[in-house]
Every structure is written in structure tokens, then in C-alpha cells.
């Protein structure tokens, strides 16, 4: 399925608009007849949170809510809610996290086939700051796109952090960098997702996840050396400490969780065409500093399918070839570069890179609207 | 002043408000589990009157005592109430047999107690009742947080009857009306919907039921089988109402 570029969603050429009057709030009868429940076939039961790999996504990254966001910013909360309720039967268009979530579901379908009794699956939870009044529109949208999301938290403005912990969230994706930072501080893997200018097509059957190395999978310890003492000192240091594993970074556990699921496919003979594929896309160079990265992963018992050492070259073109559903990096420079070339890139606001940043970044990080 | 036609009468067991037997010094009882709840109810009244000094849709708080020990010390109960500045409009002393009658006679719309048996009995007699527990004590006192359960009963031992279902709906509708007096943010009253077992459509149905009752929930949680405990400890509702909100027609 190709992705919409933010136009309103159409189904067989017809715009999905609410029946009847244009401006009045839907009476509850209307809402009842137009709440489109999902096809009542036997839906699989969601796994218990302690068994699942829980991915929490905010509404604004799962769907596109640009127009509504504008209304919130310019006219305030009351008008925003009113607008949402008036357009309750109009599904939102997919957002940047959509294809990632679809790929998670594709992996689940394959896991269920191989291990019908197992609860080791992805579980996607909608974790939004939105007011419950937006709930029906979100549910209608999930039904419309036939997503497998059964769990959600609409916190009405309260912090999502406690709920992330209650669900043992393995990863949290949001458009709000403040919440993401809060989550990271609480030890939850999290990243701020941006919408690329265009979205390159990605696989519908194989989940591809790409990670930067330093300050994402690994701690920022080496990056600190580079920033303080320059490239030569960095190379020296990495060579000297080649056999000393780096400390872990905020996304290490997520890679670990992916690895756990990959092993389940390997056990059924699906190594070559595993439905999950992971990538390391790092500025380190294969000739020198790359060795420590690989040795660290090995010491953790983690595998990565492809390691791409760019020796400082831009990541955009490489990612465009890989076509991951999601890419994590701690530096906005790389996130922006990736997004420019159509990759869904997420910023991990962790480590030393956050203090030495490009000017453009602070401009982006001002919105605090409902997600 | 509270117009009896419009006041929402909430009866709280005095044993929940004050620690039975314990002395807080000066012949005054120590604070009980329901203390923050009472303060939150009062806060709602305060803010309602701030919005409209002639407001009649207010909480009318009644302390009800069956505990014979506390009855003997009725003056201590009254003085403790004064001591803490609690706004209680009536004290009701009743025997165990007449208890539910007492509640009905006093037009009580919601009865709150820490005693499971008490709550079960009054619920059977058609009085909307909710159990207070360890969560209640740690709830905030600046905002009244009410949880409406959209499916499956959270407390399986309080059997829902058609009468209590009706009572739950009409109480909640009044709560919904109170909620409308405030804006989206900074409300002293917060209404949360939670569905525990069903999937998103069952939560959607519950949201619609609430809407048909004139209730606009602030927050909504669909657990779809996830454990309630961890979520409740973050949510921290003062009390839960567990029937009458499912999307399924009775």
C-alpha cells in the first residue's frame, strides 16, 4: 500500500465525509450509526503486557493531524475539540509511524502462524495526551485502517510516563520531544518522530529497523571524547579500548527485544528471509573505530544483520537504499538528512550531542500540543 | 446554600473519614482514608460557587455512622469535623437494619464506605455505592477524580442490579453536568472512562453511552485485558462506579 502524502483519505474515489449537516455536532444517534466497528471476525486477543514487546505510539505520529494541530495552536483547546468531534467520522490519514505499525502487525501475523500459543508478539498501544472527546475519531480511524490496536490511553493532558511504565513499554514514539526526554530519563527507550518530506515505499512483509551506534545503541562515552578532543583522539581511544565493551545506550534493550523475536524465526528455519531485519548505520569507520562497536554488540549477545560504517559520510543516501521503516539517531543533523531523502527518522535526545547542536533544532522543539 | 432539588447528596461512612477509635489529640479523631476525597468534594463546591455564586448543583455531604462506638461519641464526630474545616451538612446516625432506608430517606445519590459488606448491602437495596480502599487515601485533594467502568465489574463482589445501574447513570449524568461548568483544563473534577476486558469498540461504545447521558469524559483507557492494578495506581481515582456505562444495551 502506498502512503498518502497528507491529503484527506479517500476510499474508491469518494471522500469520507460525515453524513448530514456540516456544522452541527453529531447527535449520539449519528455517532452510533457511523461508529464503524471492525469486522466481527475472531480478533486475536492482545498479549499480556509482560509477555509482549510493547510499542507505545502517540496519535500525531500514527496519524496525520496537521490541520487539527494548527487549530489547536491558533484557536485553542475548545475549538480543537469541537473540530475533532465535528469530524468524528472522518478517519485521519496515516502518519510517519503508520508503516512501522503495519510492519509490526505483519511480523505478528507470521509469528502467530509459527507459534500459535505464544504471547511473544508486538503489542501496539496508542498513548496520547488527547482528551477523551477525540476518542471516537481515533477509534473510527483505527477501524478504518484495520489496525490491530486494542489498547489505548487518552490521558486528557496528564503525563503518559506512568502509563508507559504500567505497560512495560519497550519503545515510545511521540512528536513531542519533551515527553520523549522525560521517558528517556525514566529509562524508557523513546524517540521523537518526524514526518519526512516524502515517504519512500517500504516493505509490507519485512520489518526493517535502523539504528545509529553512539548515543543510541551505545552510550555517548566515545562521542564525548570526539567532541572534547577531536577525531584523532577518538580513533586512538577506540583502538586502545577495542576490547572493552561500550556502555549501553537507550535503544539497546529495544534491539535486544527485536533479537529475541528474530531467534524465534531462526528456530523455524527462517534465517535468510527473516521478517525482521536490523541495521547499524554509523559514522564510525570500518577500518578503525567500527571494531569496538561490533565487539560490543557481540559481548552483549546481540546480532545486527547489517552494519554500515559510513566513516562520516551522510546517512541519507544509504538509508534510502535500505528502506527501513524507522531509523534512530541522536543527532538532528542525521535525522534531518534522512528525512530529506524519505526515511522515517526519529531523534533520540540523549547524550552529549544535545548540548552541541545546530540552531535549527530549538525552533522545532517548541510545540507542546496534544499528541 | 444548597437547593435540595439540585444538590447531589453524597453520604460517606464516618469510619472512612475518621480513623475509628484513634485520637488525633485534643479529643479529635485522626484523618481516615476518605479524607482527601472529602476535601476534593469541597474543592468542587468551592469552584462551582466561584463560577456562579448562585449555583445550586453542588455536593451535599452527609456523614453516616452505624458504628455504635462512634455514635456514642457523636459530639466528638461533630467537633472533629469542625476542627478539620470539613463541610458536612448533616450527620446521620442509624442502626444497621435501618441503614439502607436511612440512605434512601435522605435522598442519597452516592454512598461511599470502606466496608465491603456495607457497600454490597446498600447496593442491593438500590443505593449507588462505591467501595473506598487503599488507593483512595493517596489520591489528590485538589481534584476529584471519578472513574467510570465501561465493561465488566471491577469489584466482582458488588452485584449490579438494574436499580443501581439506573442510579449510576443518573448520578454520573449530574456529575457530567457539573463537569460542564468548568473548562477543558484546570477542572476540579475529572471524569475517566475505563474498559478492562473488551477491545477498542467496547470502549467506543461506552464513550457513546456516556455522551448520550450528557457526560464528557476527560480521560479514557482501554485495557483490553491488561492488568488493572498498575493503571489504577497511576490514575488514582477517588472511587469507581462500575455499572451502567457499557456500550451494550441492557
Coordinates of C-alpha atoms in Angstrom, one line a residue, chain A:
Chain A
X1 CA 0.0 0.0 0.0
X2 CA 1.4 3.3 -0.9
X3 CA 1.2 6.1 1.6
X4 CA -0.8 9.2 1.4
X5 CA 1.1 12.4 1.5
X6 CA -1.3 14.2 3.8
X7 CA -4.3 14.6 1.5
X8 CA -7.6 13.6 3.1
X9 CA -8.1 9.9 2.8
X10 CA -10.3 8.6 0.0
X11 CA -11.8 5.2 -0.5
X12 CA -12.6 4.2 -4.0
X13 CA -12.6 7.8 -5.1
X14 CA -15.2 9.0 -2.6
X15 CA -14.3 11.4 0.1
X16 CA -15.3 10.1 3.5
X17 CA -17.3 12.9 5.0
X18 CA -19.9 12.9 7.7
X19 CA -23.5 12.4 6.5
X20 CA -25.9 15.3 7.1
X21 CA -25.3 18.8 8.4
X22 CA -21.9 20.4 8.0
X23 CA -21.5 22.3 11.2
X24 CA -23.6 20.7 14.0
X25 CA -22.1 18.3 16.4
X26 CA -23.1 14.8 15.7
X27 CA -26.0 13.6 17.8
X28 CA -25.5 10.4 19.6
X29 CA -27.7 8.5 17.1
X30 CA -25.5 9.6 14.2
X31 CA -22.4 8.7 16.1
X32 CA -23.8 5.3 16.9
X33 CA -24.6 4.5 13.3
X34 CA -21.4 5.8 12.0
X35 CA -19.1 4.3 14.6
X36 CA -17.7 1.7 12.2
X37 CA -16.9 -1.3 14.3
X38 CA -14.2 -3.6 12.9
X39 CA -15.2 -6.7 11.1
X40 CA -16.5 -9.0 13.7
X41 CA -14.4 -12.0 12.8
X42 CA -12.4 -13.6 15.6
X43 CA -9.9 -10.9 16.5
X44 CA -6.8 -12.3 18.2
X45 CA -6.6 -11.4 21.9
X46 CA -3.9 -8.9 22.8
X47 CA -0.9 -10.5 24.6
X48 CA -0.3 -9.8 28.3
X49 CA 2.0 -6.7 28.6
X50 CA 4.7 -8.7 30.5
X51 CA 5.0 -11.1 27.6
X52 CA 4.7 -8.7 24.7
X53 CA 7.1 -6.2 23.2
X54 CA 5.0 -3.1 23.7
X55 CA 5.3 -0.2 21.3
X56 CA 3.6 2.9 22.5
X57 CA 2.8 5.5 19.8
X58 CA 1.3 8.9 20.1
X59 CA -1.7 9.9 17.9
X60 CA 0.3 12.5 16.0
X61 CA 2.9 10.1 14.8
X62 CA 0.5 7.3 14.0
X63 CA -1.8 9.6 12.0
X64 CA -1.6 12.9 10.3
X65 CA -3.2 15.6 12.3
X66 CA -1.7 18.7 10.8
X67 CA -4.9 20.7 10.3
X68 CA -6.1 19.9 13.8
X69 CA -2.7 20.8 15.2
X70 CA -3.0 24.2 13.6
X71 CA -6.4 24.7 15.0
X72 CA -5.1 23.9 18.5
X73 CA -2.2 26.2 18.1
X74 CA -4.1 29.1 16.7
X75 CA -7.5 28.8 18.2
X76 CA -7.0 26.8 21.4
X77 CA -8.3 23.7 23.0
X78 CA -12.0 24.2 22.9
X79 CA -12.1 24.9 19.2
X80 CA -9.7 22.0 18.6
X81 CA -12.0 19.6 20.5
X82 CA -15.1 20.9 18.7
X83 CA -13.4 20.4 15.3
X84 CA -12.4 16.9 16.2
X85 CA -15.9 16.0 17.3
X86 CA -17.5 17.5 14.2
X87 CA -15.2 15.4 12.0
X88 CA -15.6 12.3 14.1
X89 CA -16.5 10.0 11.2
X90 CA -13.6 11.2 9.0
X91 CA -10.6 9.0 9.5
X92 CA -7.2 10.6 9.8
X93 CA -4.6 9.9 7.2
X94 CA -1.6 7.7 8.0
X95 CA 1.3 9.5 9.8
X96 CA 5.0 8.6 9.8
X97 CA 4.6 5.7 12.3
X98 CA 1.9 4.1 10.3
X99 CA 4.0 1.9 8.0
X100 CA 6.1 0.9 11.0
X101 CA 3.0 -0.2 12.9
X102 CA 1.7 -2.1 9.8
X103 CA 5.1 -3.9 9.6
X104 CA 4.8 -4.9 13.3
X105 CA 1.5 -6.4 12.6
X106 CA 2.9 -8.3 9.6
X107 CA 5.5 -9.8 11.8
X108 CA 2.8 -10.7 14.4
X109 CA 0.8 -12.5 11.7
X110 CA 3.8 -14.5 10.8
X111 CA 4.7 -15.2 14.5
X112 CA 1.1 -16.4 15.2
X113 CA 1.3 -18.8 12.3
X114 CA 4.6 -20.3 13.6
X115 CA 3.8 -20.1 17.3
X116 CA 0.0 -20.0 17.7
X117 CA 0.2 -20.3 21.6
X118 CA 2.9 -17.8 22.2
X119 CA 2.3 -14.3 23.5
X120 CA 5.8 -13.1 22.5
X121 CA 4.4 -10.6 20.0
X122 CA 4.4 -6.9 19.3
X123 CA 1.6 -5.0 21.1
X124 CA 0.9 -1.5 19.9
X125 CA -0.6 0.8 22.4
X126 CA -1.9 4.3 21.4
X127 CA -0.5 6.6 24.1
X128 CA -2.0 10.1 23.6
X129 CA -2.3 13.2 25.5
X130 CA -5.6 13.9 23.8
X131 CA -8.8 14.4 25.6
X132 CA -11.3 11.5 25.5
X133 CA -13.5 13.6 23.3
X134 CA -11.2 12.8 20.4
X135 CA -11.5 9.1 21.3
X136 CA -14.3 8.2 18.9
X137 CA -12.5 9.7 15.9
X138 CA -9.3 7.9 16.8
X139 CA -11.2 4.6 17.2
X140 CA -13.0 5.1 13.9
X141 CA -9.7 5.8 12.3
X142 CA -8.1 2.6 13.7
X143 CA -11.1 0.7 12.4
X144 CA -11.0 2.3 9.0
X145 CA -7.3 1.4 8.6
X146 CA -7.8 -2.1 10.1
X147 CA -5.0 -1.7 12.6
X148 CA -4.7 -4.2 15.4
X149 CA -4.6 -1.6 18.2
X150 CA -6.9 -2.6 21.1
X151 CA -5.2 -0.7 23.9
X152 CA -5.0 3.0 24.4
X153 CA -4.5 5.6 27.0
X154 CA -6.0 9.1 26.4
X155 CA -4.6 11.0 29.3
X156 CA -6.5 14.2 28.8
X157 CA -3.3 16.3 29.3
X158 CA -1.7 14.2 32.0
X159 CA 1.8 12.8 31.7
X160 CA 2.0 9.5 29.8
X161 CA 5.1 8.3 31.8
X162 CA 3.3 6.4 34.5
X163 CA 1.2 4.6 31.9
X164 CA 4.3 3.7 29.8
X165 CA 5.7 2.0 32.9
X166 CA 2.4 0.3 33.6
X167 CA 2.5 -1.3 30.2
X168 CA 6.3 -2.1 30.4
X169 CA 6.7 -0.1 27.2
X170 CA 9.7 -1.3 25.2
X171 CA 9.6 1.8 22.9
X172 CA 7.7 5.1 23.0
X173 CA 7.3 7.2 19.8
X174 CA 6.0 10.7 20.0
X175 CA 6.1 14.0 18.2
X176 CA 6.7 15.8 21.5
X177 CA 10.4 16.0 22.4
X178 CA 9.6 17.0 26.0
X179 CA 7.7 13.8 26.6
X180 CA 10.4 11.8 24.9
X181 CA 13.1 13.3 27.0
X182 CA 11.0 12.5 30.2
X183 CA 10.6 8.9 29.1
X184 CA 14.4 8.5 28.4
X185 CA 15.1 9.9 31.9
X186 CA 12.9 7.2 33.3
X187 CA 14.8 4.6 31.4
X188 CA 12.2 4.0 28.7
X189 CA 13.5 3.7 25.1
X190 CA 12.0 6.7 23.3
X191 CA 12.4 8.9 20.3
X192 CA 10.9 11.9 18.7
X193 CA 9.5 11.0 15.3
X194 CA 9.5 13.4 12.4
X195 CA 7.5 13.3 9.2
X196 CA 9.7 13.0 6.1
X197 CA 9.1 15.4 3.2
X198 CA 8.2 12.4 1.1
X199 CA 7.9 8.8 2.1
X200 CA 9.7 6.2 0.2
X201 CA 7.9 2.9 -0.2
X202 CA 8.8 0.3 2.4
X203 CA 8.3 -3.4 2.6
X204 CA 4.9 -4.7 3.8
X205 CA 6.3 -8.1 4.9
X206 CA 9.7 -7.4 6.4
X207 CA 10.2 -5.1 9.3
X208 CA 13.4 -3.1 8.9
X209 CA 14.8 -1.1 11.8
X210 CA 17.9 1.0 11.6
X211 CA 20.0 2.4 14.5
X212 CA 22.8 4.8 14.8
X213 CA 25.5 3.5 17.1
X214 CA 26.9 6.0 19.6
X215 CA 24.4 7.5 22.0
X216 CA 21.6 5.2 20.6
X217 CA 22.7 1.6 20.9
X218 CA 25.8 2.5 22.8
X219 CA 26.3 5.2 25.5
X220 CA 27.7 8.6 24.4
X221 CA 31.1 8.0 26.1
X222 CA 33.0 7.9 22.8
X223 CA 31.1 10.8 21.4
X224 CA 32.2 12.8 24.4
X225 CA 35.8 12.1 23.6
X226 CA 35.3 13.1 19.9
X227 CA 33.6 16.3 20.9
X228 CA 36.2 17.2 23.5
X229 CA 39.4 16.1 21.8
X230 CA 38.7 15.7 18.1
X231 CA 38.7 12.9 15.6
X232 CA 42.3 11.7 16.1
X233 CA 42.0 11.3 19.8
X234 CA 38.6 9.5 19.2
X235 CA 40.3 6.9 16.9
X236 CA 43.2 6.4 19.3
X237 CA 40.9 5.9 22.2
X238 CA 38.6 3.5 20.4
X239 CA 41.6 1.4 19.2
X240 CA 43.1 1.3 22.6
X241 CA 39.8 0.2 24.1
X242 CA 38.7 -2.1 21.3
X243 CA 38.1 -5.0 23.6
X244 CA 36.3 -3.1 26.3
X245 CA 32.6 -3.1 25.6
X246 CA 30.9 0.3 25.4
X247 CA 28.3 1.0 27.9
X248 CA 24.7 0.5 26.7
X249 CA 22.6 3.3 25.2
X250 CA 18.8 4.0 25.4
X251 CA 17.8 1.8 22.5
X252 CA 19.9 -1.2 23.3
X253 CA 17.1 -3.0 25.0
X254 CA 14.8 -2.5 22.0
X255 CA 17.4 -4.1 19.7
X256 CA 17.5 -6.9 22.2
X257 CA 13.8 -7.4 22.1
X258 CA 13.9 -7.5 18.3
X259 CA 16.7 -10.1 18.5
X260 CA 14.5 -12.2 20.7
X261 CA 11.8 -12.4 18.1
X262 CA 14.3 -12.9 15.3
X263 CA 15.6 -16.0 17.1
X264 CA 12.1 -17.4 17.0
X265 CA 12.1 -17.2 13.2
X266 CA 15.6 -18.7 13.0
X267 CA 14.3 -21.7 15.1
X268 CA 11.8 -22.3 12.3
X269 CA 14.4 -22.2 9.6
X270 CA 13.7 -18.6 8.6
X271 CA 17.1 -17.0 8.9
X272 CA 17.7 -15.9 5.3
X273 CA 14.4 -14.3 4.8
X274 CA 13.6 -13.3 8.4
X275 CA 10.7 -11.0 8.7
X276 CA 12.7 -8.7 10.9
X277 CA 15.9 -7.1 9.8
X278 CA 18.2 -4.8 11.8
X279 CA 20.8 -2.3 10.6
X280 CA 23.6 -0.3 12.2
X281 CA 24.2 2.9 10.4
X282 CA 27.1 4.6 12.0
X283 CA 29.6 7.4 11.3
X284 CA 32.3 5.1 12.6
X285 CA 34.6 3.7 10.1
X286 CA 35.1 0.0 9.3
X287 CA 38.9 0.3 9.3
X288 CA 39.2 1.6 12.9
X289 CA 36.6 2.6 15.3
X290 CA 34.0 0.2 13.9
X291 CA 35.6 -2.8 15.5
X292 CA 34.8 -1.7 19.0
X293 CA 31.1 -1.3 18.1
X294 CA 30.9 -4.8 16.7
X295 CA 32.7 -6.3 19.6
X296 CA 30.4 -4.6 22.0
X297 CA 27.4 -6.0 20.3
X298 CA 28.9 -9.4 20.4
X299 CA 29.7 -9.1 24.1
X300 CA 26.0 -8.3 24.7
X301 CA 25.0 -11.4 22.8
X302 CA 23.2 -9.2 20.2
X303 CA 23.3 -9.6 16.5
X304 CA 22.8 -7.0 13.9
X305 CA 22.0 -8.1 10.4
X306 CA 23.9 -5.3 8.5
X307 CA 26.5 -2.9 9.9
X308 CA 27.1 0.1 7.6
X309 CA 30.2 2.1 8.5
X310 CA 30.0 5.4 6.8
X311 CA 33.2 7.0 8.0
X312 CA 31.4 10.3 8.4
X313 CA 29.6 10.2 5.1
X314 CA 25.9 11.4 5.1
X315 CA 23.4 8.7 6.1
X316 CA 20.5 9.8 3.9
X317 CA 21.6 8.0 0.7
X318 CA 22.4 4.8 2.5
X319 CA 19.1 4.8 4.3
X320 CA 17.3 5.4 1.1
X321 CA 18.8 2.2 -0.2
X322 CA 18.0 0.2 2.9
X323 CA 14.4 1.5 3.2
X324 CA 13.9 1.0 7.0
X325 CA 10.5 1.6 8.5
X326 CA 12.2 3.5 11.2
X327 CA 15.7 5.0 11.9
X328 CA 17.0 6.2 15.2
X329 CA 19.8 8.8 15.6
X330 CA 20.9 11.1 18.5
X331 CA 21.9 13.9 16.1
X332 CA 19.3 16.1 14.4
X333 CA 21.7 16.6 11.5
X334 CA 21.4 13.0 10.6
X335 CA 17.7 12.8 11.4
X336 CA 17.0 15.7 9.1
X337 CA 19.3 14.3 6.4
X338 CA 17.5 11.0 6.5
X339 CA 14.0 12.6 6.5
X340 CA 15.0 14.7 3.4
X341 CA 15.5 11.6 1.5
X342 CA 12.3 9.9 2.5
X343 CA 13.2 7.9 5.6
X344 CA 11.1 8.0 8.7
X345 CA 13.7 9.2 11.1
X346 CA 13.5 9.6 14.9
X347 CA 15.6 11.7 17.2
X348 CA 16.9 10.2 20.4
X349 CA 17.5 13.2 22.6
X350 CA 20.3 11.6 24.7
X351 CA 23.9 12.3 25.5
X352 CA 26.4 15.0 24.7
X353 CA 25.1 15.7 21.2
X354 CA 22.1 17.5 22.7
X355 CA 24.3 20.3 24.1
X356 CA 26.3 20.9 21.0
X357 CA 23.5 21.4 18.4
X358 CA 22.6 23.2 15.3
X359 CA 20.5 26.3 15.7
X360 CA 17.6 24.8 13.7
X361 CA 16.8 22.3 16.3
X362 CA 15.4 24.6 19.0
X363 CA 13.0 26.0 16.6
X364 CA 11.4 22.6 16.0
X365 CA 11.2 21.7 19.7
X366 CA 8.6 24.3 20.8
X367 CA 5.3 22.6 20.2
X368 CA 3.5 21.1 23.2
X369 CA 0.1 20.4 21.7
X370 CA -1.9 17.3 22.4
X371 CA -0.3 14.3 20.7

